[in-house]
Amino acid sequence: MVDVTSKIIIAAPADNVSAYTADPDNAPKWYKNIKSVEWLPAGQAGKTPKPLIVGSRVAFKANFLGKELTYIYEIKDYVPGQHLVMSTFEGPFPMETTYRWQRIDDNTCSMTLRNAGKPAGFSKLFAPFMEMAMRSANKKDLKLLKHILEK
């Protein structure tokens, strides 16, 4: 099992932090490894409409550990300003990502980013290394997010 939780305090209103981070189109701006985002069809209805809702599907193209990856997340639970839970829709490494936002005061927010999953097959061998790499990447991404939102 890989389970990485990172937390940061951001000097910005919680509503601003949650709105920015819950918008997949912003992910390439604050996630160093994410290169592009594509909103995917949800069921038979065509493209997933914006804004983000439970059931939305989004494909992320990323570079991680020297490999180019495309992974699809489906939104499982979303309460704006409180939390967002998304999980991979397909792939060899099932992953759930959770964002939690907590208002500290009018201009300060605590954000928690959690990635948890159970690697299968060949990727099981690399789980300890993946956890260390994810922890390092998450800390850097949250620092970049803080820098962007505190400008």
mmCIF file of C-alpha atoms in Angstrom:
data_model
loop_
_atom_site.group_PDB
_atom_site.id
_atom_site.type_symbol
_atom_site.label_atom_id
_atom_site.label_comp_id
_atom_site.label_asym_id
_atom_site.label_seq_id
_atom_site.Cartn_x
_atom_site.Cartn_y
_atom_site.Cartn_z
ATOM 1 C CA MET A 1 0.000 0.000 0.000
ATOM 2 C CA VAL A 2 1.201 3.489 -0.878
ATOM 3 C CA ASP A 3 -0.254 6.240 1.300
ATOM 4 C CA VAL A 4 1.218 9.748 1.198
ATOM 5 C CA THR A 5 -0.291 12.743 2.998
ATOM 6 C CA SER A 6 1.113 16.265 2.711
ATOM 7 C CA LYS A 7 -0.209 19.459 4.249
ATOM 8 C CA ILE A 8 0.475 23.162 3.793
ATOM 9 C CA ILE A 9 -0.797 26.469 5.161
ATOM 10 C CA ILE A 10 -1.621 29.013 2.450
ATOM 11 C CA ALA A 11 -2.168 32.730 3.097
ATOM 12 C CA ALA A 12 -5.276 32.937 0.925
ATOM 13 C CA PRO A 13 -9.003 32.531 1.569
ATOM 14 C CA ALA A 14 -10.130 28.892 1.707
ATOM 15 C CA ASP A 15 -12.703 29.489 -1.050
ATOM 16 C CA ASN A 16 -9.946 30.726 -3.387
ATOM 17 C CA VAL A 17 -7.663 27.783 -2.581
ATOM 18 C CA SER A 18 -10.407 25.203 -3.046
ATOM 19 C CA ALA A 19 -11.756 26.746 -6.265
ATOM 20 C CA TYR A 20 -8.271 26.907 -7.802
ATOM 21 C CA THR A 21 -7.150 23.409 -6.831
ATOM 22 C CA ALA A 22 -10.474 21.728 -7.655
ATOM 23 C CA ASP A 23 -10.311 23.019 -11.239
ATOM 24 C CA PRO A 24 -8.413 20.356 -13.237
ATOM 25 C CA ASP A 25 -7.432 22.951 -15.840
ATOM 26 C CA ASN A 26 -5.150 24.519 -13.196
ATOM 27 C CA ALA A 27 -3.333 21.252 -12.387
ATOM 28 C CA PRO A 28 -0.469 21.771 -14.894
ATOM 29 C CA LYS A 29 0.223 25.155 -13.263
ATOM 30 C CA TRP A 30 0.907 23.760 -9.788
ATOM 31 C CA TYR A 31 1.712 20.078 -10.338
ATOM 32 C CA LYS A 32 5.206 19.988 -11.806
ATOM 33 C CA ASN A 33 4.746 16.511 -13.330
ATOM 34 C CA ILE A 34 1.354 17.133 -14.979
ATOM 35 C CA LYS A 35 1.765 18.319 -18.559
ATOM 36 C CA SER A 36 -1.841 18.467 -19.800
ATOM 37 C CA VAL A 37 -5.459 17.829 -18.864
ATOM 38 C CA GLU A 38 -8.373 16.629 -20.963
ATOM 39 C CA TRP A 39 -11.998 16.488 -19.868
ATOM 40 C CA LEU A 40 -13.384 13.103 -20.979
ATOM 41 C CA PRO A 41 -16.829 11.775 -21.826
ATOM 42 C CA ALA A 42 -18.888 10.743 -18.829
ATOM 43 C CA GLY A 43 -20.886 7.688 -19.816
ATOM 44 C CA GLN A 44 -22.693 8.234 -23.112
ATOM 45 C CA ALA A 45 -23.249 11.970 -22.698
ATOM 46 C CA GLY A 46 -20.212 13.228 -24.633
ATOM 47 C CA LYS A 47 -17.609 15.512 -23.056
ATOM 48 C CA THR A 48 -17.736 15.951 -19.307
ATOM 49 C CA PRO A 49 -19.216 19.411 -18.782
ATOM 50 C CA LYS A 50 -17.497 22.048 -16.697
ATOM 51 C CA PRO A 51 -17.492 22.817 -13.828
ATOM 52 C CA LEU A 52 -16.352 19.701 -11.974
ATOM 53 C CA ILE A 53 -19.080 17.482 -10.493
ATOM 54 C CA VAL A 54 -19.297 13.972 -9.059
ATOM 55 C CA GLY A 55 -18.900 11.618 -12.021
ATOM 56 C CA SER A 56 -16.687 13.944 -14.070
ATOM 57 C CA ARG A 57 -13.745 12.193 -15.721
ATOM 58 C CA VAL A 58 -10.456 13.891 -16.447
ATOM 59 C CA ALA A 59 -7.319 12.533 -18.145
ATOM 60 C CA PHE A 60 -3.967 13.796 -16.905
ATOM 61 C CA LYS A 61 -0.785 13.411 -18.944
ATOM 62 C CA ALA A 62 2.241 13.417 -16.688
ATOM 63 C CA ASN A 63 5.885 12.539 -16.381
ATOM 64 C CA PHE A 64 6.695 10.530 -13.270
ATOM 65 C CA LEU A 65 9.914 8.692 -12.487
ATOM 66 C CA GLY A 66 11.103 9.255 -16.046
ATOM 67 C CA LYS A 67 8.008 7.784 -17.685
ATOM 68 C CA GLU A 68 5.195 9.463 -19.560
ATOM 69 C CA LEU A 69 1.850 8.426 -18.103
ATOM 70 C CA THR A 70 -1.762 9.068 -18.918
ATOM 71 C CA TYR A 71 -4.183 8.361 -16.132
ATOM 72 C CA ILE A 72 -7.902 8.956 -15.874
ATOM 73 C CA TYR A 73 -9.503 10.135 -12.667
ATOM 74 C CA GLU A 74 -13.205 10.019 -11.874
ATOM 75 C CA ILE A 75 -14.614 12.409 -9.281
ATOM 76 C CA LYS A 76 -16.105 10.335 -6.460
ATOM 77 C CA ASP A 77 -17.028 13.014 -3.921
ATOM 78 C CA TYR A 78 -16.887 16.784 -4.077
ATOM 79 C CA VAL A 79 -18.055 19.364 -1.580
ATOM 80 C CA PRO A 80 -16.723 22.771 -2.727
ATOM 81 C CA GLY A 81 -14.671 24.424 -0.026
ATOM 82 C CA GLN A 82 -14.386 21.200 2.005
ATOM 83 C CA HIS A 83 -13.035 18.223 0.066
ATOM 84 C CA LEU A 84 -12.541 16.549 -3.300
ATOM 85 C CA VAL A 85 -12.028 12.804 -3.741
ATOM 86 C CA MET A 86 -11.055 11.329 -7.097
ATOM 87 C CA SER A 87 -9.842 7.894 -8.045
ATOM 88 C CA THR A 88 -8.227 6.394 -11.089
ATOM 89 C CA PHE A 89 -10.777 4.996 -13.462
ATOM 90 C CA GLU A 90 -8.385 2.506 -15.041
ATOM 91 C CA GLY A 91 -4.730 1.477 -14.964
ATOM 92 C CA PRO A 92 -2.272 -0.852 -13.228
ATOM 93 C CA PHE A 93 -1.888 1.322 -10.131
ATOM 94 C CA PRO A 94 -5.292 2.149 -8.600
ATOM 95 C CA MET A 95 -4.956 5.492 -6.841
ATOM 96 C CA GLU A 96 -7.236 7.730 -4.830
ATOM 97 C CA THR A 97 -6.384 11.410 -4.431
ATOM 98 C CA THR A 98 -8.065 13.547 -1.787
ATOM 99 C CA TYR A 99 -7.878 17.302 -1.282
ATOM 100 C CA ARG A 100 -9.128 18.753 1.993
ATOM 101 C CA TRP A 101 -9.397 22.460 2.667
ATOM 102 C CA GLN A 102 -9.850 23.965 6.107
ATOM 103 C CA ARG A 103 -10.430 27.631 6.785
ATOM 104 C CA ILE A 104 -8.118 28.945 9.476
ATOM 105 C CA ASP A 105 -9.259 32.570 9.243
ATOM 106 C CA ASP A 106 -10.571 34.892 6.506
ATOM 107 C CA ASN A 107 -7.223 34.907 4.694
ATOM 108 C CA THR A 108 -5.619 31.597 5.650
ATOM 109 C CA CYS A 109 -6.327 28.030 4.619
ATOM 110 C CA SER A 110 -4.867 24.647 5.436
ATOM 111 C CA MET A 111 -4.769 22.237 2.492
ATOM 112 C CA THR A 112 -4.156 18.514 2.792
ATOM 113 C CA LEU A 113 -3.239 16.410 -0.238
ATOM 114 C CA ARG A 114 -3.447 12.617 0.125
ATOM 115 C CA ASN A 115 -2.561 9.963 -2.450
ATOM 116 C CA ALA A 116 -3.334 6.367 -1.531
ATOM 117 C CA GLY A 117 -3.303 3.252 -3.635
ATOM 118 C CA LYS A 118 -2.391 -0.374 -3.897
ATOM 119 C CA PRO A 119 0.028 -1.175 -6.690
ATOM 120 C CA ALA A 120 -0.617 -4.389 -8.577
ATOM 121 C CA GLY A 121 1.614 -6.687 -10.583
ATOM 122 C CA PHE A 122 5.070 -5.430 -11.475
ATOM 123 C CA SER A 123 4.549 -1.998 -9.902
ATOM 124 C CA LYS A 124 4.269 -3.675 -6.456
ATOM 125 C CA LEU A 125 8.045 -4.067 -6.446
ATOM 126 C CA PHE A 126 8.535 -0.315 -6.715
ATOM 127 C CA ALA A 127 5.957 0.741 -4.105
ATOM 128 C CA PRO A 128 8.469 1.902 -1.440
ATOM 129 C CA PHE A 129 10.388 3.973 -3.986
ATOM 130 C CA MET A 130 7.149 5.349 -5.463
ATOM 131 C CA GLU A 131 5.996 6.438 -2.020
ATOM 132 C CA MET A 132 9.220 8.389 -1.425
ATOM 133 C CA ALA A 133 9.018 9.988 -4.876
ATOM 134 C CA MET A 134 5.347 10.901 -4.382
ATOM 135 C CA ARG A 135 6.035 12.440 -0.972
ATOM 136 C CA SER A 136 8.815 14.588 -2.431
ATOM 137 C CA ALA A 137 6.735 15.609 -5.469
ATOM 138 C CA ASN A 138 3.679 16.462 -3.339
ATOM 139 C CA LYS A 139 5.712 18.733 -1.061
ATOM 140 C CA LYS A 140 7.184 20.570 -4.058
ATOM 141 C CA ASP A 141 3.775 20.872 -5.713
ATOM 142 C CA LEU A 142 2.176 22.296 -2.583
ATOM 143 C CA LYS A 143 5.007 24.818 -2.207
ATOM 144 C CA LEU A 144 4.446 25.912 -5.802
ATOM 145 C CA LEU A 145 0.691 26.147 -5.163
ATOM 146 C CA LYS A 146 1.350 28.311 -2.097
ATOM 147 C CA HIS A 147 3.619 30.578 -4.142
ATOM 148 C CA ILE A 148 0.985 30.971 -6.889
ATOM 149 C CA LEU A 149 -1.944 31.661 -4.548
ATOM 150 C CA GLU A 150 -0.096 34.019 -2.219
ATOM 151 C CA LYS A 151 0.961 36.377 -5.037
#
